[in-house]
XYZ file of C-alpha atoms in Angstrom:
574
model
C -7.272 -37.736 -19.259
C -10.685 -38.655 -17.851
C -11.885 -37.539 -14.428
C -11.827 -41.151 -13.190
C -8.218 -41.529 -14.325
C -7.223 -38.291 -12.598
C -8.877 -39.442 -9.369
C -7.119 -42.840 -9.554
C -3.800 -41.112 -10.163
C -4.389 -38.707 -7.272
C -5.358 -41.574 -4.983
C -2.114 -43.396 -5.805
C -0.049 -40.248 -5.417
C -1.692 -39.389 -2.098
C -0.796 -42.854 -0.788
C 2.801 -42.331 -1.876
C 3.013 -38.946 -0.155
C 1.526 -40.256 3.074
C 3.675 -43.395 3.079
C 6.802 -41.309 2.660
C 5.608 -38.963 5.416
C 5.095 -41.891 7.819
C 8.522 -43.311 7.028
C 9.965 -39.825 7.301
C 8.473 -39.375 10.776
C 10.235 -42.549 11.940
C 13.506 -41.440 10.369
C 13.207 -37.969 11.910
C 12.698 -39.448 15.386
C 15.962 -41.367 14.955
C 18.019 -38.213 14.327
C 20.069 -37.158 17.342
C 19.953 -33.531 18.548
C 23.423 -33.073 17.070
C 22.227 -34.473 13.729
C 19.247 -32.131 13.717
C 21.431 -29.128 14.449
C 23.863 -30.131 11.708
C 20.984 -30.380 9.241
C 19.960 -26.827 10.056
C 23.464 -25.536 9.419
C 23.583 -27.477 6.163
C 20.311 -25.808 5.199
C 21.904 -22.399 5.854
C 24.748 -23.369 3.532
C 22.375 -24.598 0.824
C 20.137 -21.523 0.981
C 23.233 -19.383 0.512
C 24.269 -21.492 -2.490
C 20.824 -21.229 -4.112
C 19.882 -17.710 -3.001
C 20.461 -16.081 -6.399
C 18.262 -18.657 -8.112
C 15.644 -18.323 -5.350
C 15.424 -14.570 -5.891
C 15.434 -14.871 -9.703
C 12.472 -17.238 -9.567
C 10.694 -15.079 -7.000
C 11.126 -12.028 -9.224
C 9.709 -13.919 -12.203
C 6.678 -14.917 -10.139
C 6.107 -11.289 -9.136
C 7.115 -9.623 -12.395
C 10.084 -7.777 -10.861
C 13.421 -6.898 -12.402
C 16.022 -8.790 -10.290
C 18.254 -5.707 -10.427
C 15.476 -3.440 -9.139
C 15.593 -2.217 -5.531
C 12.219 -3.963 -5.105
C 14.052 -7.278 -5.430
C 15.363 -6.498 -1.967
C 11.977 -7.589 -0.622
C 12.640 -11.048 -2.065
C 16.163 -11.238 -0.624
C 15.049 -10.317 2.884
C 11.675 -12.099 3.049
C 12.990 -15.192 1.238
C 16.559 -16.495 1.706
C 17.523 -14.137 4.535
C 14.472 -14.887 6.702
C 14.918 -18.635 6.168
C 18.645 -18.654 6.956
C 18.279 -16.305 9.906
C 15.668 -18.587 11.473
C 17.587 -21.795 10.798
C 20.758 -20.420 12.374
C 18.855 -19.101 15.423
C 17.098 -22.453 15.862
C 20.444 -24.248 15.618
C 21.777 -22.036 18.413
C 18.775 -22.956 20.570
C 19.479 -26.660 20.004
C 23.145 -26.149 20.819
C 22.270 -24.595 24.173
C 19.973 -27.527 24.905
C 22.714 -30.022 24.002
C 24.966 -28.282 26.488
C 22.326 -28.564 29.198
C 21.805 -24.805 29.468
C 18.205 -24.562 28.285
C 16.768 -22.623 25.313
C 16.452 -19.340 27.232
C 19.910 -19.408 28.834
C 21.479 -15.975 28.401
C 18.164 -14.247 27.679
C 16.803 -11.775 30.197
C 13.206 -12.135 31.347
C 11.481 -9.160 32.932
C 8.091 -8.616 34.575
C 5.515 -6.721 32.528
C 1.981 -5.559 33.100
C -0.883 -7.919 33.894
C 1.105 -10.523 35.853
C 3.139 -11.350 32.754
C 6.812 -11.839 32.043
C 8.570 -10.923 28.812
C 11.536 -12.694 27.225
C 13.894 -10.098 25.753
C 15.006 -11.677 22.466
C 16.378 -8.732 20.459
C 19.038 -7.463 20.530
C 20.849 -10.550 21.769
C 24.146 -10.789 19.911
C 26.657 -8.160 18.865
C 25.492 -8.730 15.285
C 21.916 -7.843 16.291
C 23.107 -4.601 17.828
C 25.032 -3.647 14.716
C 22.817 -4.880 11.860
C 19.423 -4.278 13.473
C 20.386 -1.240 15.524
C 17.442 0.538 17.041
C 15.173 -2.519 16.928
C 14.185 -4.500 19.995
C 11.727 -7.329 20.510
C 10.157 -9.247 23.365
C 7.892 -12.248 23.649
C 5.250 -11.582 26.293
C 4.064 -14.763 27.968
C 0.579 -15.637 29.162
C -0.625 -14.011 32.383
C 0.280 -15.967 35.498
C 3.250 -17.783 33.952
C 6.414 -17.211 35.991
C 9.954 -16.723 34.751
C 10.884 -20.146 36.104
C 8.004 -21.785 34.266
C 9.081 -20.116 31.033
C 12.619 -21.401 31.421
C 11.590 -24.887 32.553
C 9.111 -25.518 29.735
C 10.967 -23.968 26.772
C 12.062 -26.450 24.124
C 8.744 -28.026 23.062
C 9.410 -31.092 20.920
C 13.161 -30.609 21.048
C 13.032 -31.620 24.733
C 12.225 -35.203 23.682
C 13.238 -35.482 20.028
C 12.931 -39.278 19.942
C 9.183 -39.021 20.662
C 7.646 -38.639 17.227
C 4.742 -36.262 16.764
C 3.753 -38.099 13.600
C 3.039 -36.345 10.312
C 1.924 -32.888 9.270
C 0.743 -31.304 6.048
C 1.795 -27.668 5.631
C -0.264 -25.682 3.140
C 2.124 -22.984 1.941
C 1.144 -19.404 1.248
C 1.481 -17.859 -2.191
C 2.712 -14.384 -1.299
C 5.880 -14.484 0.832
C 8.250 -17.212 -0.261
C 9.799 -18.044 3.104
C 6.459 -18.838 4.736
C 6.289 -22.482 3.655
C 9.954 -23.224 4.545
C 9.644 -21.550 7.945
C 6.391 -23.357 8.736
C 7.990 -26.662 7.752
C 10.961 -26.070 10.054
C 8.664 -25.227 12.954
C 6.638 -28.424 12.511
C 9.862 -30.416 12.417
C 11.546 -28.952 15.477
C 8.696 -27.740 17.685
C 6.298 -30.628 17.033
C 8.673 -33.481 16.045
C 6.636 -34.123 12.916
C 7.619 -34.990 9.393
C 6.240 -32.479 6.917
C 4.590 -32.754 3.527
C 4.492 -29.227 2.103
C 1.828 -28.482 -0.489
C 2.904 -25.380 -2.372
C 0.483 -22.717 -3.461
C 0.121 -22.866 -7.264
C 1.531 -19.327 -7.469
C 4.809 -20.503 -5.938
C 5.214 -23.761 -7.871
C 8.224 -22.331 -9.790
C 10.151 -22.319 -6.496
C 9.748 -26.106 -6.070
C 13.218 -27.170 -7.350
C 14.941 -24.552 -5.188
C 13.132 -25.655 -2.039
C 13.902 -29.291 -2.745
C 17.566 -28.379 -3.156
C 17.895 -26.318 0.022
C 16.003 -28.915 2.114
C 18.039 -31.800 0.649
C 19.184 -33.239 4.026
C 15.565 -33.403 5.182
C 14.194 -34.610 1.832
C 16.702 -37.460 1.706
C 15.291 -39.061 4.870
C 11.674 -38.253 4.062
C 11.327 -35.766 6.917
C 10.286 -33.113 4.393
C 8.707 -33.401 0.967
C 7.302 -30.753 -1.327
C 4.483 -31.228 -3.776
C 2.156 -29.149 -5.902
C -1.340 -30.294 -6.580
C -4.896 -29.664 -7.566
C -7.625 -29.482 -4.949
C -8.449 -33.170 -5.264
C -4.942 -34.383 -4.436
C -4.502 -31.808 -1.691
C -7.777 -32.851 -0.058
C -6.878 -36.557 -0.267
C -3.558 -35.990 1.480
C -5.009 -33.721 4.179
C -7.889 -36.076 4.969
C -5.796 -39.266 4.887
C -5.754 -41.120 8.204
C -1.963 -41.283 7.969
C -1.693 -37.506 8.383
C -1.817 -36.412 12.008
C -2.003 -32.606 11.778
C -2.415 -29.722 9.347
C -0.983 -26.210 9.346
C -1.997 -23.608 6.802
C -1.236 -20.020 5.941
C -3.882 -18.424 3.795
C -7.436 -17.157 3.799
C -10.061 -17.703 6.464
C -12.385 -19.070 3.771
C -9.788 -21.715 2.855
C -9.458 -22.738 6.493
C -13.220 -23.064 6.913
C -13.577 -25.111 3.736
C -10.911 -27.533 4.983
C -12.205 -27.787 8.541
C -15.968 -27.652 7.989
C -16.387 -28.473 4.306
C -17.662 -26.373 1.419
C -21.105 -25.094 0.530
C -24.145 -26.682 2.136
C -22.036 -29.437 3.691
C -19.948 -26.845 5.491
C -23.021 -24.993 6.712
C -24.542 -28.205 8.088
C -21.320 -29.220 9.819
C -20.823 -25.810 11.362
C -24.425 -25.673 12.579
C -24.031 -29.101 14.166
C -20.604 -28.260 15.605
C -19.076 -31.300 13.881
C -15.993 -30.439 11.818
C -15.362 -32.418 8.672
C -11.668 -32.551 9.576
C -11.158 -33.683 13.160
C -7.341 -33.754 13.343
C -5.477 -30.771 14.869
C -5.380 -27.722 12.585
C -3.196 -24.678 13.261
C -3.270 -21.639 11.040
C -2.184 -18.090 10.221
C -4.959 -16.373 8.286
C -4.236 -12.665 8.114
C -6.685 -9.990 9.157
C -7.239 -6.242 9.160
C -4.165 -4.548 10.633
C -4.485 -1.058 12.150
C -1.860 1.684 12.028
C -2.589 3.767 15.117
C -1.031 7.245 14.926
C -0.858 8.899 18.342
C -1.095 12.693 17.885
C 1.834 14.839 19.004
C 4.106 17.663 17.956
C 6.027 16.182 15.017
C 8.793 17.850 13.047
C 8.562 18.055 9.277
C 11.185 15.319 9.030
C 9.148 13.122 11.402
C 6.010 13.605 9.326
C 7.830 12.688 6.120
C 9.575 9.615 7.545
C 6.456 8.224 9.186
C 4.383 8.856 6.044
C 6.844 6.679 4.110
C 6.633 4.182 6.960
C 2.841 3.985 6.522
C 3.226 3.629 2.747
C 5.610 0.700 3.290
C 3.160 -1.045 5.609
C 0.584 -0.938 2.813
C 2.690 -1.281 -0.359
C 5.356 -3.851 0.514
C 4.863 -6.802 -1.855
C 2.222 -4.739 -3.718
C 0.051 -4.862 -0.603
C -0.263 -8.651 -0.874
C 0.689 -9.343 2.729
C -1.469 -10.775 5.481
C 0.172 -8.226 7.781
C -0.163 -5.184 5.515
C -1.474 -2.121 7.349
C -5.013 -1.573 6.092
C -6.716 0.935 8.410
C -4.926 4.159 9.352
C -6.362 5.410 12.663
C -5.869 9.164 13.145
C -6.999 11.593 15.809
C -9.789 13.914 14.725
C -8.218 16.481 17.070
C -4.644 16.324 15.758
C -3.541 19.694 14.395
C -1.148 17.993 11.939
C -3.665 15.424 10.687
C -4.250 16.883 7.217
C -0.570 17.629 6.637
C 0.325 14.051 7.552
C -2.408 12.597 5.356
C -1.178 14.643 2.385
C 2.329 13.263 2.930
C 0.927 9.724 3.082
C -0.752 10.333 -0.287
C 2.556 11.537 -1.723
C 4.416 8.555 -0.285
C 1.904 6.152 -1.821
C 2.329 7.770 -5.223
C 6.129 8.135 -5.131
C 6.802 4.507 -4.211
C 8.254 2.536 -7.149
C 5.817 1.096 -9.663
C 5.439 -2.668 -9.799
C 3.033 -5.218 -11.269
C -0.171 -6.089 -9.463
C 1.072 -9.650 -9.504
C -1.120 -11.603 -7.094
C -4.225 -13.211 -8.647
C -7.385 -11.139 -8.238
C -5.617 -7.954 -7.106
C -7.204 -5.690 -9.724
C -10.686 -7.001 -8.928
C -10.210 -6.457 -5.188
C -9.017 -2.884 -5.718
C -11.911 -2.147 -8.073
C -14.413 -3.566 -5.597
C -12.985 -1.405 -2.824
C -13.287 1.718 -4.967
C -16.838 0.951 -5.957
C -17.821 0.510 -2.328
C -16.915 4.036 -1.203
C -17.809 7.455 -2.554
C -14.714 8.799 -0.754
C -12.200 6.486 -2.454
C -9.304 8.195 -4.239
C -7.180 6.681 -6.997
C -3.974 8.376 -5.893
C -1.737 7.028 -8.673
C 1.174 4.630 -8.942
C 1.170 1.076 -10.251
C -0.636 -1.034 -9.364
C -3.175 1.726 -8.922
C -3.092 2.781 -5.290
C -6.269 3.713 -3.480
C -6.968 5.824 -0.405
C -10.367 5.632 1.293
C -11.103 8.439 3.737
C -13.963 9.401 6.008
C -14.696 5.980 7.458
C -16.595 5.977 10.762
C -14.669 5.565 13.977
C -17.807 4.487 15.804
C -19.424 2.260 13.200
C -18.774 -0.591 10.806
C -17.266 -0.656 7.336
C -16.307 -3.206 4.722
C -12.693 -2.089 5.147
C -12.853 -3.264 8.762
C -13.798 -6.824 7.815
C -12.550 -7.513 4.256
C -8.820 -7.994 3.719
C -8.112 -6.242 0.423
C -4.726 -7.930 -0.180
C -3.699 -5.094 -2.456
C -2.723 -1.406 -2.408
C -5.826 -0.067 -0.638
C -5.386 2.066 2.497
C -8.434 3.087 4.528
C -8.467 6.049 6.941
C -10.644 6.607 9.963
C -10.643 9.128 12.794
C -11.451 8.854 16.469
C -11.478 11.726 18.964
C -8.964 12.667 21.617
C -5.310 13.243 22.294
C -2.744 11.499 24.473
C -4.011 8.648 26.627
C -7.671 9.318 25.787
C -6.971 8.910 22.085
C -4.885 5.793 22.557
C -7.543 4.124 24.703
C -10.227 4.917 22.134
C -8.012 3.691 19.277
C -7.240 0.455 21.128
C -10.947 -0.156 21.690
C -11.633 0.582 18.020
C -8.976 -1.893 16.870
C -10.141 -4.605 19.243
C -13.865 -4.249 18.627
C -14.248 -3.052 15.036
C -11.457 -4.762 13.069
C -11.580 -8.406 12.041
C -8.570 -10.473 13.001
C -5.779 -10.226 15.548
C -2.553 -10.886 13.652
C -0.796 -7.528 14.068
C -1.218 -3.896 15.096
C 1.105 -0.946 14.505
C 1.469 2.059 16.821
C 3.336 5.216 15.784
C 4.066 7.438 18.777
C 6.626 10.172 19.408
C 9.018 9.349 22.284
C 7.870 12.517 24.054
C 4.325 11.114 24.130
C 5.560 7.899 25.703
C 7.396 10.006 28.272
C 4.241 11.947 29.085
C 2.215 8.766 29.474
C 4.916 7.001 31.441
C 6.495 3.725 30.379
C 4.331 1.554 32.672
C 1.065 3.198 31.630
C 1.997 2.910 27.970
C 2.717 -0.803 28.399
C -0.645 -1.280 30.092
C -2.312 0.255 27.051
C -0.313 -2.001 24.730
C -1.419 -5.007 26.783
C -5.032 -4.110 26.032
C -4.393 -4.498 22.283
C -5.437 -8.060 21.509
C -2.988 -8.799 18.687
C -0.363 -11.478 18.179
C 2.300 -8.942 17.194
C 2.375 -5.293 18.208
C 4.927 -2.997 16.585
C 5.737 0.343 18.223
C 7.402 2.727 15.758
C 8.057 -0.270 13.553
C 6.056 -2.398 11.133
C 4.684 -5.718 12.342
C 6.100 -7.255 9.156
C 9.520 -6.890 10.793
C 8.266 -9.289 13.463
C 7.753 -11.888 10.739
C 11.445 -11.616 9.822
C 12.797 -11.985 13.373
C 13.523 -15.641 14.227
C 13.191 -15.616 18.013
C 9.747 -14.022 18.303
C 6.427 -15.754 17.813
C 4.256 -15.268 14.757
C 0.528 -15.852 14.799
C -2.829 -14.558 15.985
C -3.627 -13.498 19.518
C -4.633 -16.669 21.384
C -8.255 -17.603 21.965
C -9.844 -18.013 18.535
C -12.042 -21.060 18.007
C -12.537 -23.211 14.926
C -16.018 -21.697 14.621
C -14.638 -18.122 14.668
C -11.032 -18.583 13.627
C -10.314 -14.989 12.406
C -6.487 -14.743 12.188
C -5.873 -18.351 13.143
C -4.756 -20.617 15.954
C -1.258 -21.380 17.213
C 2.108 -19.799 16.443
C 5.157 -20.477 14.289
C 8.782 -19.198 14.190
C 9.344 -18.998 17.983
C 13.042 -19.834 17.736
C 13.415 -20.277 21.506
C 10.593 -22.847 21.379
C 8.666 -21.122 24.162
C 5.657 -22.995 25.511
C 3.572 -20.141 26.952
C 3.841 -17.268 24.483
C 0.968 -14.804 24.245
C 2.269 -12.118 21.886
C 5.302 -10.383 20.440
C 6.148 -6.712 20.974
C 8.594 -5.110 18.536
C 9.965 -1.605 19.027
C 11.789 0.536 16.493
C 13.516 3.924 16.461
C 11.372 6.995 15.949
C 13.982 8.627 13.731
C 16.375 7.259 11.119
C 20.116 7.918 11.049
C 21.629 10.510 11.431
C 18.765 12.282 13.256
C 18.521 9.307 15.598
C 22.054 9.787 16.883
C 21.519 13.493 17.500
C 18.401 12.603 19.550
C 20.176 9.904 21.544
C 18.482 6.965 19.774
C 20.498 3.993 18.585
C 19.790 3.569 14.900
C 22.439 3.370 12.193
C 20.075 3.052 9.228
C 18.934 6.108 7.233
C 16.148 4.190 5.453
C 15.298 0.680 6.702
C 15.943 -1.927 3.980
C 12.288 -3.056 4.008
C 11.024 0.461 3.176
C 9.576 0.589 -0.331
C 11.467 3.843 -0.970
C 14.874 2.306 -0.200
C 17.132 2.654 -3.270
C 19.684 -0.035 -2.374
C 17.416 -2.662 -0.826
C 18.459 -5.400 -3.278
C 22.179 -4.920 -2.630
C 21.655 -4.704 1.121
C 19.481 -7.827 1.086
C 22.061 -9.796 -0.894
C 24.810 -8.763 1.521
C 22.670 -9.659 4.544
C 22.256 -13.158 3.110
C 26.009 -13.521 2.718
C 26.503 -12.249 6.263
C 24.104 -14.797 7.799
C 25.815 -17.551 5.818
C 29.186 -16.657 7.357
C 28.995 -13.928 9.994
C 32.132 -11.858 10.381
C 33.455 -8.370 10.909
C 34.877 -8.174 7.391
C 31.365 -8.300 5.890
C 29.962 -5.460 7.992
C 31.438 -2.526 6.007
C 29.754 -3.738 2.827
C 26.369 -4.094 4.534
C 26.664 -0.665 6.164
C 27.838 1.005 2.950
C 24.825 -0.285 1.043
C 22.422 0.579 3.878
C 23.760 4.114 4.141
C 23.170 4.684 0.413
C 19.561 3.506 0.742
């Protein structure tokens, strides 16, 4: 087929996609709140029906054995995350239908810096049982009162008949719930129909997504397509498309907004974007793992070393929220012991293919850049880079490796002095603001004081902060926000602009704060912490993650007490 023929075909196809999107926007605006809620619950049912096929296709994409514990990553970050969000969003709509408001029943407390925080987890009895030990809050922008939060929550769902037009969602290629979740947010938060362009890596999932979104596809409110760059560009730039949302690389965003090559440079210099319609985005970044020095037991050192390994190795390190820079105290007496255990945890994690395109090249480039890089073993080959400056710059602070490469730096101090220095390092040296992880013994929090510790957290300019948890857990939780810290511009977009997920449809969110238990079960119970999980199901060392993930999907499909023993039994064997 000639180039001219391809371009004519793409032009015709782009017109078809946009026409269907425009019709779909009108049809979506005609759906009543009750209809929209029913469509969400139908989606939950359809995801449950197609979950096995979803995971089989995901495992083929990533070269995983569907019976392997690693398949648990696909169960939890695919069907489970999608169903969990859809059900939570349906509950928000139900409260609005009843005139109670999205935040009815949720506590809102004052936090540092003239902020308020919406306490979103735990909320139900199921949260307390299945996610025991985890809590989450959405911190709102400074100066926004509790009443303002409650009065403005709902976004597009407050006036569903007012169409927001059309949106193109550019889906990511790494986590297979990203495109579905982004599509749902555009539908319900923005009142827009959605044309989802899949990443070529995820094209095999196309028939499953069309099946689970059938109620939306039937009325044109959602459509999925795969494409080459020419077709994708034609759809995005078409005057019939009102907005664009993308998850991907900063370079992709800049090429779309400003243009490529010399054209992009000219447009950026002139301050005239090539694409003038609204663009929101989630673009990754360099995520720190800040380890606050303290007196840790041997069991604490081992558990948190595996925690660090999970932050880097989940999905073979191909996550926009993967921990990339481990920040240790130069003055911590247990520093070397902990680092040795991190090495062991990296090596002992299950082998898997380096499935994402370009992974081997990125790892090789990282190794070649540092004389202190170590090939620690495992497959794909895992790399540790030590000795990076805490008071200077490094490639590892600006280049997202998107693979199993963990960098280590040290800054001086202990206690509050260390934490302040580490916060400054993360804010000033690392590119991006998507997520930051803080590992800190409860005794250290007690010594600092809860209020002082929260003030230090508030100084971390990240969209999600996880304390004794991984920020990736924030991605899975439906009622928190997901996105960069606010304030990035199109000229310096870093981790992106805007948020998604946000199941309460909050209008003034600034960031999410997730907290986890310091110790797993049973040590947690002996220490007075509420955690019933020996090894969290997202840990790469969990031996029953696939079974637990499958059972969590079945639970979300039809919650009930009779399903809990099976979930707990699998989790306890993990």
